[in-house]
Amino acid sequence: MDFIKTIEERQKKENTLLYKVGDTVVVHFEIIEGKVKRIQKYEGIVISIKGSGVRKTFTVRKNSYGVGVERVFPVNSPRVIKVELVKTGKVRQSKLYYLRDKIGKDARIKEMLGPKANARIAASRAANKAADVAEEAINAEAKAANATSEPAK
């Protein structure tokens, strides 16, 4: 059992969750298509956080062309480059599954304002500084791969 715990501890990310349920976030997620890596941004509302330790996940919901789309991201995944906090939400529940039934303005969440919210957003930006460097490296690698794969005219 100790062997499993040591492996899990090595896979854990350093930064803690800087976002909570109800927050609007942008998840920068690395996608590999063949030999090319690229970063996809997924913006939405965090509707749930589940699990503990290495298995912790969070679910992000967004509306895409009038259709609700949810995606589950592992917190400690190496594919999740960074999670930007856009807006802080003021909610009183740990799971916001009721948003699935809401449409349009009913699906909005009250925004938390004030120094507490500003401090959380600032902490998120500071934590993502190191991830910005990794994201730029992946983008540069993708541009180089695209330049070599395009035939000359």
Coordinates of C-alpha atoms in Angstrom, one line a residue:
M1 CA 0.0 0.0 0.0
D2 CA 2.9 2.4 0.7
F3 CA 4.1 1.8 -2.9
I4 CA 0.9 3.2 -4.3
K5 CA 0.9 6.2 -2.0
T6 CA 4.5 7.1 -3.0
I7 CA 3.5 7.0 -6.7
E8 CA 0.4 9.1 -6.1
E9 CA 2.4 11.7 -4.2
R10 CA 4.9 12.0 -7.1
Q11 CA 2.0 12.7 -9.5
K12 CA 0.3 15.4 -7.4
K13 CA 0.7 18.9 -8.6
E14 CA 2.2 21.6 -6.4
N15 CA -0.5 24.2 -6.6
T16 CA -3.8 23.7 -4.7
L17 CA -7.2 24.4 -6.1
L18 CA -7.5 28.1 -6.6
Y19 CA -11.0 27.8 -7.9
K20 CA -14.2 26.7 -6.3
V21 CA -17.6 25.5 -7.4
G22 CA -19.5 28.3 -9.1
D23 CA -16.4 30.0 -10.5
T24 CA -16.0 30.7 -14.2
V25 CA -12.7 29.3 -15.4
V26 CA -10.6 28.9 -18.6
V27 CA -9.0 25.5 -18.7
H28 CA -5.9 25.3 -20.9
F29 CA -5.8 21.6 -22.0
E30 CA -3.0 20.0 -24.1
I31 CA -4.3 17.9 -27.0
I32 CA -2.1 15.6 -29.1
E33 CA -3.3 15.1 -32.7
G34 CA -0.9 12.7 -34.3
K35 CA 2.6 14.2 -33.8
V36 CA 1.3 17.7 -33.2
K37 CA 0.6 19.1 -29.7
R38 CA -1.7 22.1 -29.3
I39 CA -3.5 23.8 -26.4
Q40 CA -7.3 24.0 -26.4
K41 CA -9.0 26.5 -24.1
Y42 CA -12.3 25.5 -22.5
E43 CA -14.2 28.2 -20.7
G44 CA -17.2 27.5 -18.4
I45 CA -18.6 27.3 -14.9
V46 CA -17.2 24.8 -12.4
I47 CA -20.3 22.8 -11.4
S48 CA -18.6 20.1 -9.3
I49 CA -15.4 19.0 -7.6
K50 CA -15.2 15.3 -6.7
G51 CA -12.7 12.9 -5.3
S52 CA -9.6 13.4 -3.2
G53 CA -5.9 13.1 -3.6
V54 CA -4.6 12.3 -7.1
R55 CA -8.1 11.2 -8.2
K56 CA -9.6 14.6 -7.7
T57 CA -11.6 15.9 -10.7
F58 CA -13.6 19.0 -11.5
T59 CA -16.5 19.4 -14.0
V60 CA -16.8 22.5 -16.2
R61 CA -20.0 23.3 -18.0
K62 CA -20.5 25.7 -20.9
N63 CA -23.1 26.4 -23.5
S64 CA -21.9 25.8 -27.1
Y65 CA -24.4 27.0 -29.8
G66 CA -27.3 26.5 -27.4
V67 CA -26.3 23.0 -26.3
G68 CA -24.9 22.4 -22.8
V69 CA -21.5 20.7 -22.8
E70 CA -19.8 19.4 -19.8
R71 CA -16.2 18.1 -19.5
V72 CA -14.5 16.5 -16.6
F73 CA -10.8 17.3 -16.0
P74 CA -8.5 15.6 -13.5
V75 CA -6.9 18.2 -11.2
N76 CA -3.5 16.5 -11.3
S77 CA -3.4 15.6 -15.0
P78 CA -0.2 16.7 -16.8
R79 CA -2.5 17.5 -19.8
V80 CA -4.1 20.4 -17.9
I81 CA -1.6 23.1 -18.4
K82 CA -3.3 25.8 -16.3
V83 CA -6.7 26.9 -15.0
E84 CA -7.4 30.6 -15.2
L85 CA -10.0 32.1 -12.9
V86 CA -12.1 34.6 -14.8
K87 CA -15.0 35.3 -12.4
T88 CA -15.7 34.2 -8.8
G89 CA -19.2 32.9 -8.3
K90 CA -21.3 33.2 -5.1
V91 CA -23.1 29.9 -4.6
R92 CA -24.4 28.0 -1.6
Q93 CA -24.2 24.4 -2.9
S94 CA -21.3 22.1 -3.6
K95 CA -22.8 20.6 -6.8
L96 CA -24.5 22.9 -9.3
Y97 CA -26.3 20.1 -11.3
Y98 CA -29.5 22.3 -11.3
L99 CA -27.8 24.4 -14.0
R100 CA -28.4 21.5 -16.5
D101 CA -32.1 22.4 -16.5
K102 CA -31.7 26.1 -16.7
I103 CA -31.7 28.0 -20.0
G104 CA -30.4 31.5 -20.8
K105 CA -30.5 34.1 -18.0
D106 CA -31.7 31.5 -15.5
A107 CA -28.3 29.7 -15.8
R108 CA -26.4 32.7 -14.6
I109 CA -24.6 32.7 -11.2
K110 CA -24.3 35.7 -9.0
E111 CA -20.7 37.1 -9.1
M112 CA -18.8 37.5 -5.9
L113 CA -17.3 41.0 -5.7
G114 CA -14.9 42.8 -3.4
P115 CA -11.4 42.4 -2.0
K116 CA -11.8 38.6 -1.3
A117 CA -12.7 37.9 -4.9
N118 CA -9.9 40.1 -6.2
A119 CA -7.4 38.4 -4.0
R120 CA -8.5 34.9 -5.3
I121 CA -8.1 36.1 -8.9
A122 CA -4.7 37.7 -8.2
A123 CA -3.5 34.4 -6.6
S124 CA -4.7 32.4 -9.6
R125 CA -2.8 34.7 -12.0
A126 CA 0.4 34.5 -9.9
A127 CA 0.2 30.7 -9.8
N128 CA -0.2 30.5 -13.5
K129 CA 3.0 32.5 -14.3
A130 CA 5.1 29.3 -14.5
A131 CA 2.4 27.6 -16.6
D132 CA 2.5 30.4 -19.1
V133 CA 6.1 29.5 -20.0
A134 CA 5.2 25.8 -20.6
E135 CA 2.2 26.9 -22.7
E136 CA 4.4 29.2 -24.9
A137 CA 6.8 26.3 -25.5
I138 CA 4.0 24.0 -26.6
N139 CA 2.6 26.7 -28.9
A140 CA 6.1 27.3 -30.4
E141 CA 6.6 23.6 -31.0
A142 CA 3.1 23.4 -32.7
K143 CA 4.0 26.3 -35.0
A144 CA 7.3 24.7 -35.9
A145 CA 5.6 21.4 -36.7
N146 CA 2.9 23.1 -38.8
A147 CA 5.6 25.0 -40.8
T148 CA 7.5 21.8 -41.7
S149 CA 4.3 19.9 -42.6
E150 CA 3.0 22.6 -45.1
P151 CA 4.3 22.1 -48.6
A152 CA 6.1 25.0 -50.3
K153 CA 4.1 26.9 -53.0

